[in-house]
Tab-separated table of C-alpha atoms (C1' of nucleotides) in Angstrom:
chain	number	residue	atom	x	y	z
A	1	VAL	CA	174.499	113.683	59.348
A	2	SER	CA	177.282	113.192	61.864
A	3	GLU	CA	178.810	116.509	60.724
A	4	LYS	CA	175.756	118.458	61.836
A	5	LYS	CA	175.713	116.665	65.159
A	6	ALA	CA	179.370	117.407	65.773
A	7	ALA	CA	178.806	121.065	65.089
A	8	LYS	CA	176.055	121.176	67.632
A	9	ARG	CA	178.191	119.499	70.215
A	10	THR	CA	180.943	122.027	69.618
A	11	GLN	CA	178.657	124.942	69.715
A	12	LYS	CA	177.262	123.685	72.963
A	13	GLY	CA	180.504	123.758	74.894
A	14	VAL	CA	180.844	127.400	73.920
A	15	SER	CA	177.466	128.968	74.297
A	16	ARG	CA	174.661	126.776	75.572
A	17	ARG	CA	173.409	128.615	78.636
A	18	GLU	CA	175.642	128.458	81.684
A	19	ARG	CA	175.182	124.781	82.374
A	20	PRO	CA	178.529	122.998	82.793
A	21	SER	CA	179.461	121.672	79.413
A	22	LYS	CA	178.675	118.005	80.104
A	23	PRO	CA	177.880	117.013	83.681
A	24	GLY	CA	176.468	113.726	82.553
A	25	LEU	CA	172.761	113.381	82.690
A	26	SER	CA	170.936	113.808	85.977
A	27	ARG	CA	167.394	114.212	87.182
A	28	GLU	CA	168.220	117.788	88.198
A	29	GLY	CA	169.677	118.714	84.871
A	30	ILE	CA	166.731	117.281	83.019
A	31	VAL	CA	164.209	119.231	85.091
A	32	ASP	CA	166.373	122.384	84.678
A	33	THR	CA	166.438	122.000	80.917
A	34	ALA	CA	162.740	121.288	80.774
A	35	LEU	CA	161.998	124.440	82.743
A	36	ASP	CA	164.275	126.456	80.467
A	37	LEU	CA	162.436	125.157	77.430
A	38	LEU	CA	159.092	125.926	79.014
A	39	ALA	CA	160.109	129.418	79.890
A	40	SER	CA	161.377	130.173	76.418
A	41	GLY	CA	158.889	128.316	74.251
A	42	GLY	CA	155.827	127.598	76.333
A	43	MET	CA	154.127	124.277	76.557
A	44	SER	CA	154.369	123.724	72.800
A	45	GLY	CA	158.126	124.154	72.936
A	46	LEU	CA	158.517	121.423	75.508
A	47	SER	CA	158.912	117.755	74.734
A	48	LEU	CA	161.057	114.916	75.942
A	49	ARG	CA	162.784	114.857	72.616
A	50	LYS	CA	163.615	118.549	72.819
A	51	VAL	CA	164.906	118.247	76.355
A	52	ALA	CA	167.090	115.357	75.196
A	53	ALA	CA	168.318	117.346	72.155
A	54	GLU	CA	169.211	120.267	74.413
A	55	LEU	CA	171.264	117.803	76.483
A	56	ASP	CA	172.951	116.384	73.387
A	57	THR	CA	171.466	112.957	73.722
A	58	GLY	CA	168.545	110.888	72.575
A	59	ALA	CA	165.126	110.842	74.187
A	60	ALA	CA	165.572	107.258	75.361
A	61	SER	CA	168.390	108.306	77.679
A	62	LEU	CA	166.077	110.337	79.842
A	63	TYR	CA	164.134	107.295	80.922
A	64	VAL	CA	166.883	106.318	83.307
A	65	TYR	CA	166.088	109.401	85.406
A	66	VAL	CA	162.425	109.982	84.742
A	67	ALA	CA	159.695	107.386	84.485
A	68	ASN	CA	157.656	109.279	81.875
A	69	LEU	CA	156.464	112.656	80.756
A	70	ARG	CA	153.974	112.964	83.610
A	71	GLU	CA	156.659	112.420	86.207
A	72	LEU	CA	158.745	115.101	84.525
A	73	TYR	CA	155.790	117.449	84.715
A	74	ALA	CA	155.363	116.709	88.418
A	75	LEU	CA	159.060	117.392	89.037
A	76	MET	CA	158.893	120.670	87.146
A	77	LEU	CA	155.880	121.745	89.139
A	78	ASP	CA	157.501	120.923	92.408
A	79	ARG	CA	160.628	122.837	91.440
A	80	ALA	CA	158.531	125.890	90.547
A	81	VAL	CA	156.685	125.619	93.862
A	82	GLY	CA	160.070	125.659	95.527
A	83	GLU	CA	160.362	129.327	94.582
A	84	VAL	CA	157.206	130.317	96.447
A	85	ALA	CA	158.024	132.844	99.144
A	86	ILE	CA	156.711	131.674	102.505
A	87	PRO	CA	156.213	134.678	104.727
A	88	ASP	CA	157.513	134.647	108.295
A	89	GLU	CA	156.028	136.300	111.353
A	90	THR	CA	156.999	139.752	110.137
A	91	GLY	CA	154.582	139.426	107.276
A	92	GLY	CA	151.508	140.762	109.031
A	93	ASP	CA	148.630	138.835	110.468
A	94	TRP	CA	147.658	135.394	109.292
A	95	ARG	CA	145.321	136.630	106.669
A	96	GLU	CA	147.806	138.966	105.029
A	97	ARG	CA	150.356	136.236	105.093
A	98	LEU	CA	147.976	133.682	103.575
A	99	SER	CA	147.019	136.112	100.855
A	100	PHE	CA	150.673	136.901	100.208
A	101	LEU	CA	151.508	133.220	100.062
A	102	LEU	CA	148.801	132.424	97.536
A	103	VAL	CA	149.695	135.391	95.362
A	104	SER	CA	153.297	134.251	95.471
A	105	TYR	CA	152.270	130.749	94.443
A	106	THR	CA	150.257	132.034	91.515
A	107	ARG	CA	153.107	134.300	90.449
A	108	CYS	CA	155.518	131.395	90.467
A	109	LEU	CA	153.246	129.520	88.141
A	110	LEU	CA	152.742	132.530	85.937
A	111	SER	CA	156.425	133.274	85.587
A	112	ARG	CA	156.841	130.402	83.160
A	113	SER	CA	154.291	130.312	80.416
A	114	GLY	CA	152.455	126.984	80.457
A	115	MET	CA	153.053	126.312	84.180
A	116	GLY	CA	149.490	127.231	85.043
A	117	ARG	CA	148.008	124.649	82.807
A	118	LEU	CA	150.574	122.219	84.073
A	119	ALA	CA	149.626	122.880	87.673
A	120	VAL	CA	145.988	122.213	87.100
A	121	THR	CA	146.701	118.975	85.295
A	122	THR	CA	149.526	117.585	87.357
A	123	MET	CA	149.753	116.496	90.955
A	124	SER	CA	152.974	116.849	92.831
A	125	SER	CA	153.608	115.386	96.218
A	126	GLY	CA	157.215	116.573	96.291
A	127	THR	CA	158.869	118.253	99.220
A	128	ASN	CA	158.216	121.772	98.035
A	129	MET	CA	154.537	121.126	97.612
A	130	LEU	CA	154.390	119.610	101.096
A	131	ARG	CA	156.200	122.619	102.443
A	132	LEU	CA	153.657	124.907	100.858
A	133	ALA	CA	150.736	122.818	102.150
A	134	GLU	CA	152.252	122.834	105.616
A	135	ALA	CA	152.543	126.640	105.555
A	136	ILE	CA	148.892	127.020	104.506
A	137	ALA	CA	147.695	124.601	107.149
A	138	ALA	CA	149.605	126.548	109.793
A	139	LEU	CA	148.154	129.873	108.677
A	140	LEU	CA	144.618	128.474	108.573
A	141	GLN	CA	144.954	127.221	112.091
A	142	GLN	CA	146.041	130.677	113.208
A	143	GLY	CA	142.969	131.972	111.432
A	144	GLY	CA	140.714	129.811	113.563
A	145	VAL	CA	140.148	126.988	111.169
A	146	VAL	CA	140.569	124.021	113.439
A	147	SER	CA	138.610	121.029	112.232
A	148	PRO	CA	140.827	118.802	110.049
A	149	ARG	CA	138.007	118.364	107.622
A	150	MET	CA	137.599	122.098	107.127
A	151	THR	CA	141.342	122.631	106.924
A	152	LEU	CA	141.669	120.064	104.152
A	153	ALA	CA	138.769	121.499	102.238
A	154	ALA	CA	140.162	124.989	102.536
A	155	MET	CA	143.685	123.990	101.519
A	156	ASP	CA	142.387	122.098	98.511
A	157	THR	CA	140.092	124.923	97.444
A	158	LEU	CA	142.658	127.679	97.875
A	159	LEU	CA	145.419	125.909	96.007
A	160	LEU	CA	143.085	124.712	93.358
A	161	HIS	CA	141.770	128.183	92.748
A	162	ALA	CA	145.191	129.799	92.654
A	163	SER	CA	146.216	127.192	90.098
A	164	ALA	CA	143.102	127.728	88.048
A	165	ILE	CA	143.787	131.473	87.887
A	166	ALA	CA	147.256	130.752	86.560
A	167	ALA	CA	145.854	128.274	84.035
A	168	GLU	CA	143.285	130.811	82.858
A	169	GLN	CA	145.904	133.518	82.407
A	170	ASP	CA	148.031	131.021	80.593
A	171	ALA	CA	145.254	130.293	78.144
A	172	TRP	CA	144.836	133.994	77.569
A	173	ARG	CA	148.483	134.443	76.710
A	174	ASP	CA	148.346	131.763	74.072
A	175	TRP	CA	145.068	132.460	72.465
A	176	GLY	CA	144.757	136.189	73.104
A	177	ASN	CA	142.149	137.557	75.434
A	178	PRO	CA	138.969	135.571	74.944
A	179	LEU	CA	136.885	138.457	76.202
A	180	GLY	CA	137.404	139.867	72.740
A	181	ALA	CA	135.750	136.844	71.164
A	182	MET	CA	133.016	137.037	73.703
A	183	GLU	CA	132.339	140.690	72.959
A	184	GLN	CA	132.179	139.819	69.273
A	185	ALA	CA	129.772	136.991	69.945
A	186	LEU	CA	127.643	139.339	72.021
A	187	LYS	CA	127.522	141.900	69.244
A	188	ASP	CA	126.465	139.205	66.818
A	189	SER	CA	123.622	138.025	68.980
A	190	SER	CA	120.249	139.760	69.277
A	191	PRO	CA	120.277	142.196	72.214
A	192	GLU	CA	117.175	140.779	73.826
A	193	GLN	CA	118.637	137.281	74.037
A	194	PHE	CA	121.308	138.150	76.561
A	195	PRO	CA	120.143	141.341	78.246
A	196	HIS	CA	122.380	141.111	81.305
A	197	LEU	CA	125.437	140.343	79.287
A	198	GLN	CA	124.729	143.216	76.936
A	199	LYS	CA	124.618	145.576	79.875
A	200	LEU	CA	127.969	144.193	80.998
A	201	GLY	CA	129.478	145.029	77.649
A	202	GLU	CA	131.214	148.246	78.454
A	203	ALA	CA	132.520	147.023	81.793
A	204	LEU	CA	133.881	144.073	79.875
A	205	ALA	CA	135.888	146.296	77.578
A	206	LYS	CA	137.464	148.103	80.523
A	207	GLU	CA	138.149	144.869	82.311
A	208	SER	CA	140.323	143.655	79.459
A	209	GLU	CA	142.991	146.163	80.279
A	210	GLU	CA	142.838	146.154	83.988
A	211	ARG	CA	143.019	142.414	84.767
A	212	GLY	CA	146.294	142.608	86.596
A	213	ALA	CA	147.684	142.084	90.059
A	214	ASP	CA	144.602	143.579	91.627
A	215	ARG	CA	142.296	141.033	90.082
A	216	LEU	CA	144.469	138.206	91.312
A	217	ARG	CA	144.581	139.432	94.907
A	218	GLU	CA	140.906	140.267	94.812
A	219	SER	CA	139.892	136.860	93.626
A	220	LEU	CA	141.920	135.152	96.265
A	221	GLU	CA	140.594	137.404	99.028
A	222	MET	CA	137.119	136.515	97.914
A	223	LEU	CA	137.950	132.860	98.450
A	224	ILE	CA	139.424	133.443	101.854
A	225	ASP	CA	136.244	135.207	102.865
A	226	GLY	CA	134.320	132.167	101.695
A	227	VAL	CA	136.543	129.901	103.790
A	228	LEU	CA	135.977	132.017	106.873
A	229	GLN	CA	132.282	132.060	106.328
A	230	ALA	CA	132.142	128.293	105.972
A	231	ASN	CA	134.226	127.908	109.110
A	232	VAL	CA	131.912	130.150	111.160
A	233	ARG	CA	128.928	128.269	109.859
A	234	ALA	CA	130.249	124.823	110.796
B	1	VAL	CA	145.113	97.236	52.714
B	2	SER	CA	141.919	98.106	50.857
B	3	GLU	CA	140.446	94.850	52.089
B	4	LYS	CA	140.719	95.920	55.715
B	5	LYS	CA	139.173	99.289	54.912
B	6	ALA	CA	136.267	97.678	53.082
B	7	ALA	CA	135.608	95.413	56.038
B	8	LYS	CA	135.452	98.442	58.332
B	9	ARG	CA	133.120	100.257	56.037
B	10	THR	CA	130.790	97.295	55.942
B	11	GLN	CA	130.889	96.790	59.670
B	12	LYS	CA	130.018	100.399	60.122
B	13	GLY	CA	126.706	100.328	58.325
B	14	VAL	CA	125.681	97.515	60.605
B	15	SER	CA	126.834	98.440	64.036
B	16	ARG	CA	128.572	101.784	64.465
B	17	ARG	CA	126.427	103.573	67.057
B	18	GLU	CA	123.141	104.884	65.808
B	19	ARG	CA	124.490	107.606	63.512
B	20	PRO	CA	122.950	107.372	60.073
B	21	SER	CA	125.209	105.277	57.930
B	22	LYS	CA	126.758	108.124	55.953
B	23	PRO	CA	125.194	111.566	56.264
B	24	GLY	CA	128.201	113.201	54.692
B	25	LEU	CA	130.470	115.086	56.917
B	26	SER	CA	129.197	117.984	58.990
B	27	ARG	CA	130.365	120.144	61.844
B	28	GLU	CA	127.677	118.600	64.054
B	29	GLY	CA	128.644	115.055	63.231
B	30	ILE	CA	132.306	115.750	63.882
B	31	VAL	CA	131.569	117.225	67.304
B	32	ASP	CA	129.260	114.324	68.097
B	33	THR	CA	131.883	111.755	67.174
B	34	ALA	CA	134.539	113.618	69.117
B	35	LEU	CA	132.327	113.673	72.210
B	36	ASP	CA	131.641	109.950	71.824
B	37	LEU	CA	135.320	109.235	71.646
B	38	LEU	CA	136.011	111.388	74.678
B	39	ALA	CA	133.278	109.680	76.687
B	40	SER	CA	134.538	106.231	75.808
B	41	GLY	CA	138.271	106.705	75.800
B	42	GLY	CA	139.046	109.884	77.702
B	43	MET	CA	141.356	112.587	76.450
B	44	SER	CA	143.951	110.073	75.284
B	45	GLY	CA	141.389	108.351	73.131
B	46	LEU	CA	140.585	111.522	71.255
B	47	SER	CA	142.402	112.791	68.204
B	48	LEU	CA	141.481	114.334	64.880
B	49	ARG	CA	142.716	111.191	63.156
B	50	LYS	CA	140.522	108.979	65.304
B	51	VAL	CA	137.495	111.164	64.783
B	52	ALA	CA	138.131	110.937	61.035
B	53	ALA	CA	138.581	107.183	61.178
B	54	GLU	CA	135.306	106.841	63.046
B	55	LEU	CA	133.708	108.807	60.240
B	56	ASP	CA	135.394	106.631	57.595
B	57	THR	CA	137.486	109.405	56.143
B	58	GLY	CA	140.904	110.914	56.419
B	59	ALA	CA	141.932	113.541	58.927
B	60	ALA	CA	142.360	116.150	56.252
B	61	SER	CA	138.659	116.050	55.419
B	62	LEU	CA	137.764	117.510	58.799
B	63	TYR	CA	139.489	120.774	58.053
B	64	VAL	CA	136.611	121.857	55.899
B	65	TYR	CA	134.414	122.047	58.958
B	66	VAL	CA	136.833	122.786	61.748
B	67	ALA	CA	139.754	125.174	61.699
B	68	ASN	CA	141.954	123.108	63.993
B	69	LEU	CA	142.022	120.961	67.067
B	70	ARG	CA	141.494	123.896	69.389
B	71	GLU	CA	138.317	124.932	67.631
B	72	LEU	CA	137.059	121.413	67.894
B	73	TYR	CA	137.733	121.509	71.627
B	74	ALA	CA	135.804	124.769	71.962
B	75	LEU	CA	132.871	123.309	70.027
B	76	MET	CA	132.860	120.209	72.200
B	77	LEU	CA	132.886	122.337	75.353
B	78	ASP	CA	130.008	124.464	74.147
B	79	ARG	CA	128.009	121.397	73.293
B	80	ALA	CA	128.590	119.967	76.784
B	81	VAL	CA	127.574	123.292	78.290
B	82	GLY	CA	124.371	123.050	76.319
B	83	GLU	CA	123.297	120.273	78.659
B	84	VAL	CA	123.522	122.399	81.759
B	85	ALA	CA	120.137	122.611	83.452
B	86	ILE	CA	119.229	126.267	83.991
B	87	PRO	CA	116.747	126.450	86.854
B	88	ASP	CA	113.546	128.510	86.508
B	89	GLU	CA	111.685	130.472	89.163
B	90	THR	CA	110.451	127.304	90.851
B	91	GLY	CA	114.006	126.409	91.768
B	92	GLY	CA	114.124	128.273	95.078
B	93	ASP	CA	115.736	131.632	95.860
B	94	TRP	CA	118.568	133.056	93.791
B	95	ARG	CA	121.251	131.428	95.892
B	96	GLU	CA	119.833	127.983	95.670
B	97	ARG	CA	119.387	128.404	91.968
B	98	LEU	CA	122.955	129.643	91.494
B	99	SER	CA	124.336	126.801	93.496
B	100	PHE	CA	122.192	124.340	91.503
B	101	LEU	CA	123.375	125.872	88.254
B	102	LEU	CA	127.013	125.634	89.124
B	103	VAL	CA	126.683	122.076	90.352
B	104	SER	CA	124.887	121.221	87.100
B	105	TYR	CA	127.675	122.822	85.087
B	106	THR	CA	130.351	120.885	86.939
B	107	ARG	CA	128.371	117.681	86.531
B	108	CYS	CA	128.118	118.194	82.764
B	109	LEU	CA	131.872	118.515	82.632
B	110	LEU	CA	132.376	115.465	84.824
B	111	SER	CA	130.089	113.266	82.805
B	112	ARG	CA	132.668	112.885	80.086
B	113	SER	CA	136.099	112.050	81.317
B	114	GLY	CA	138.543	114.664	80.108
B	115	MET	CA	136.018	117.467	79.808
B	116	GLY	CA	137.171	119.081	83.025
B	117	ARG	CA	140.693	119.494	81.782
B	118	LEU	CA	139.304	120.656	78.484
B	119	ALA	CA	137.182	123.319	80.145
B	120	VAL	CA	140.084	124.832	82.045
B	121	THR	CA	142.245	124.927	78.918
B	122	THR	CA	139.697	126.001	76.333
B	123	MET	CA	137.617	129.099	75.933
B	124	SER	CA	134.235	128.892	74.323
B	125	SER	CA	132.210	131.903	73.334
B	126	GLY	CA	129.461	129.747	71.818
B	127	THR	CA	125.752	130.251	72.343
B	128	ASN	CA	125.467	127.768	75.137
B	129	MET	CA	128.270	129.407	77.056
B	130	LEU	CA	126.654	132.788	76.589
B	131	ARG	CA	123.351	131.389	77.757
B	132	LEU	CA	125.026	130.057	80.915
B	133	ALA	CA	126.816	133.364	81.542
B	134	GLU	CA	123.560	135.217	81.062
B	135	ALA	CA	121.803	133.031	83.599
B	136	ILE	CA	124.580	133.565	86.165
B	137	ALA	CA	124.563	137.311	85.614
B	138	ALA	CA	120.792	137.385	86.160
B	139	LEU	CA	121.034	135.379	89.368
B	140	LEU	CA	123.857	137.554	90.698
B	141	GLN	CA	121.742	140.609	90.109
B	142	GLN	CA	118.924	139.106	92.051
B	143	GLY	CA	121.419	138.409	94.806
B	144	GLY	CA	122.255	142.069	95.041
B	145	VAL	CA	125.441	142.125	93.049
B	146	VAL	CA	124.890	145.225	90.926
B	147	SER	CA	128.182	146.798	89.848
B	148	PRO	CA	129.220	145.470	86.427
B	149	ARG	CA	132.784	145.164	87.647
B	150	MET	CA	131.777	142.954	90.555
B	151	THR	CA	129.425	140.934	88.407
B	152	LEU	CA	132.147	140.153	85.935
B	153	ALA	CA	134.598	139.221	88.623
B	154	ALA	CA	132.030	136.968	90.261
B	155	MET	CA	131.053	135.270	87.025
B	156	ASP	CA	134.619	134.654	86.084
B	157	THR	CA	135.566	133.365	89.499
B	158	LEU	CA	132.545	131.078	89.829
B	159	LEU	CA	132.859	129.475	86.412
B	160	LEU	CA	136.582	129.211	86.726
B	161	HIS	CA	136.312	127.469	90.027
B	162	ALA	CA	133.615	125.043	88.876
B	163	SER	CA	135.804	124.140	85.883
B	164	ALA	CA	138.820	123.723	88.093
B	165	ILE	CA	136.963	121.299	90.304
B	166	ALA	CA	136.054	119.230	87.283
B	167	ALA	CA	139.625	119.331	86.038
B	168	GLU	CA	140.924	118.203	89.416
B	169	GLN	CA	138.519	115.314	89.596
B	170	ASP	CA	139.486	114.431	86.064
B	171	ALA	CA	143.108	114.240	86.984
B	172	TRP	CA	142.200	111.984	89.895
B	173	ARG	CA	140.361	109.582	87.638
B	174	ASP	CA	143.377	109.149	85.400
B	175	TRP	CA	146.174	108.998	87.910
B	176	GLY	CA	144.316	107.597	90.866
B	177	ASN	CA	143.759	109.620	93.973
B	178	PRO	CA	146.839	111.724	94.595
B	179	LEU	CA	146.071	111.893	98.277
B	180	GLY	CA	147.448	108.425	98.416
B	181	ALA	CA	150.779	109.591	97.134
B	182	MET	CA	150.653	112.522	99.504
B	183	GLU	CA	150.033	110.258	102.467
B	184	GLN	CA	152.949	108.163	101.425
B	185	ALA	CA	155.199	111.183	101.061
B	186	LEU	CA	154.097	112.301	104.492
B	187	LYS	CA	154.939	108.965	106.019
B	188	ASP	CA	158.346	109.110	104.426
B	189	SER	CA	159.112	112.543	105.816
B	190	SER	CA	160.228	113.213	109.360
B	191	PRO	CA	157.182	114.022	111.534
B	192	GLU	CA	158.615	117.260	112.856
B	193	GLN	CA	159.076	118.724	109.359
B	194	PHE	CA	155.370	118.976	108.545
B	195	PRO	CA	153.604	118.934	111.902
B	196	HIS	CA	150.301	120.350	110.707
B	197	LEU	CA	150.100	117.994	107.801
B	198	GLN	CA	150.918	115.014	110.011
B	199	LYS	CA	148.008	115.934	112.234
B	200	LEU	CA	145.815	116.082	109.166
B	201	GLY	CA	146.778	112.536	108.242
B	202	GLU	CA	143.768	110.646	109.530
B	203	ALA	CA	141.282	113.162	108.244
B	204	LEU	CA	143.008	112.832	104.946
B	205	ALA	CA	142.357	109.111	104.858
B	206	LYS	CA	138.686	109.583	105.549
B	207	GLU	CA	138.418	112.368	103.004
B	208	SER	CA	139.549	110.015	100.243
B	209	GLU	CA	136.269	108.099	100.377
B	210	GLU	CA	133.896	110.898	101.051
B	211	ARG	CA	134.855	113.394	98.343
B	212	GLY	CA	131.554	113.207	96.612
B	213	ALA	CA	128.608	115.443	95.748
B	214	ASP	CA	128.809	117.091	99.164
B	215	ARG	CA	132.338	118.319	98.617
B	216	LEU	CA	131.377	119.798	95.292
B	217	ARG	CA	128.408	121.695	96.648
B	218	GLU	CA	130.323	122.750	99.701
B	219	SER	CA	133.190	124.165	97.741
B	220	LEU	CA	130.894	126.154	95.512
B	221	GLU	CA	128.918	127.495	98.463
B	222	MET	CA	132.178	128.640	99.926
B	223	LEU	CA	132.832	130.636	96.856
B	224	ILE	CA	129.365	132.181	96.789
B	225	ASP	CA	129.918	133.297	100.361
B	226	GLY	CA	133.139	134.927	99.255
B	227	VAL	CA	131.375	136.728	96.462
B	228	LEU	CA	128.723	138.066	98.805
B	229	GLN	CA	131.325	139.232	101.249
B	230	ALA	CA	133.236	141.073	98.579
B	231	ASN	CA	130.034	142.647	97.395
B	232	VAL	CA	129.112	143.854	100.832
B	233	ARG	CA	132.591	145.259	101.310
B	234	ALA	CA	132.596	147.207	98.045
C	1	DA	C1'	174.578	100.918	85.343
C	2	DC	C1'	174.165	103.945	81.906
C	3	DC	C1'	173.642	105.305	77.201
C	4	DT	C1'	172.130	104.938	72.411
C	5	DG	C1'	170.067	104.308	67.511
C	6	DA	C1'	166.447	102.568	65.506
C	7	DA	C1'	161.963	101.299	65.481
C	8	DC	C1'	156.928	101.431	66.756
C	9	DA	C1'	152.782	103.492	66.948
C	10	DC	C1'	151.080	107.436	66.982
C	11	DC	C1'	150.131	112.935	66.407
C	12	DG	C1'	148.187	117.886	63.788
C	13	DT	C1'	148.405	120.131	59.637
C	14	DT	C1'	149.267	121.124	54.675
C	15	DC	C1'	148.912	120.474	49.931
C	16	DA	C1'	148.461	118.945	45.339
C	17	DA	C1'	145.365	116.265	42.981
C	18	DG	C1'	141.012	114.556	42.166
C	19	DT	C1'	135.580	114.844	41.922
D	1	DA	C1'	132.876	123.063	47.107
D	2	DC	C1'	134.210	119.100	49.049
D	3	DC	C1'	137.088	115.175	49.682
D	4	DT	C1'	141.356	112.534	49.672
D	5	DG	C1'	146.194	110.188	49.846
D	6	DA	C1'	150.426	111.247	50.724
D	7	DA	C1'	153.750	113.824	52.837
D	8	DC	C1'	155.868	116.758	56.506
D	9	DA	C1'	157.429	117.530	60.846
D	10	DC	C1'	156.736	116.133	64.837
D	11	DC	C1'	155.384	113.083	69.334
D	12	DG	C1'	156.225	109.375	73.823
D	13	DT	C1'	157.964	105.023	74.683
D	14	DT	C1'	160.361	100.529	74.080
D	15	DC	C1'	164.031	97.578	73.104
D	16	DA	C1'	168.063	95.285	71.628
D	17	DA	C1'	172.621	96.369	71.389
D	18	DG	C1'	176.542	98.525	72.950
D	19	DT	C1'	179.870	100.512	76.764
DNA sequence: ACCTGAACACCGTTCAAGT
DNA sequence: ACCTGAACACCGTTCAAGT
């Protein structure tokens, strides 16, 4: 038993990533390790016990730095959000910048598998999330959204939707494209039962391949249009 | 050991819900029980083992009817979607009907705690989901969305967003309103760091109470506007 | 103050054995 | 074919004991 453990400890000093060999535990290090695990093994490869193992300690030790799993999730999310690129004045008009910002946010979530689902499940009120919210609020104001009520609604809706897109894509990666299953189900059903869906069949097949960066931008632009419309109407 | 089990079995015939006392296992019964557990205990009260226990059997027995936990989730989602009210021609013009349909969908998810998160994580291609998709496709066509590509994008976006709203509300129920935490974080930060957010502070406080049926409808209307705009533009 | 092993109360899933 | 107990390989969290 202790032999195996010793071997691991030795191995670690040599090859485990580029983390310093034993900096003592820290909140930072725990979040780092958790993000590494998420990136390499997805949500199912992440657990407090595995984070602890990676840090050569027991799971109980982490509770000095992190209240529970949910707090760890929130910290991970906030760290990911820290990588969002916030465009400056050179980034075009407010709308281009807002679109860019939201795409960047979604990309940050998508870069680690599982982050999308995490974002839609977890709430962070860390500095990075506030920074992002602040940037969106500023851009919306430039876009003529002035009432606080409308601004809040728009911020919430935009961020929620961007997160949802990431979560959806996440689910696809794990389970394979569900459109396949849907096509199958359609073929199995009588044609007269779902006439509109049947007609959509071929387009559906093409869609499977194409759903890339364009779809992401397009979906977000759609939402921005909706925000503008609601603002005009109010 | 066997004494405790016998007591449970006895108790069951008397009082356990109104399910017939022992209909033998079935896919239907398993999904029913799972939904009951979800409604009464949320996502954390739901597990294969608990479903099995409720049915007076071992977890292994369920695998005859359900491939795994994920399939059970998908079946649960489809059953919930079966309760969505699909409006007929008396329900106003296409837009009113679409809005009504999406609100109804979201409400079905919200009626069991945990369903929102489940919807954003799970993909169902069951009959009820197809029925819902068919209805949306039909309404969009009436609204002048004709290209298959646009129809698919709109369907996906609308359903995704409705699910995301439910998931968000779900998260609020479990963890308490996160706007509270955000307000706190804002108070703790220097005012000049997040000027726009600071200004939003009071509106934020009011929003906490009001986020009800109006917000839901409003958010969905916003999206429909976006869809229309994209359709006009294409 | 920080760290730890062991324990507690759970999970989903598999499998050999029964009926 | 269906059901089952037991086992396997995990979980998050707590706690008394160590340093």
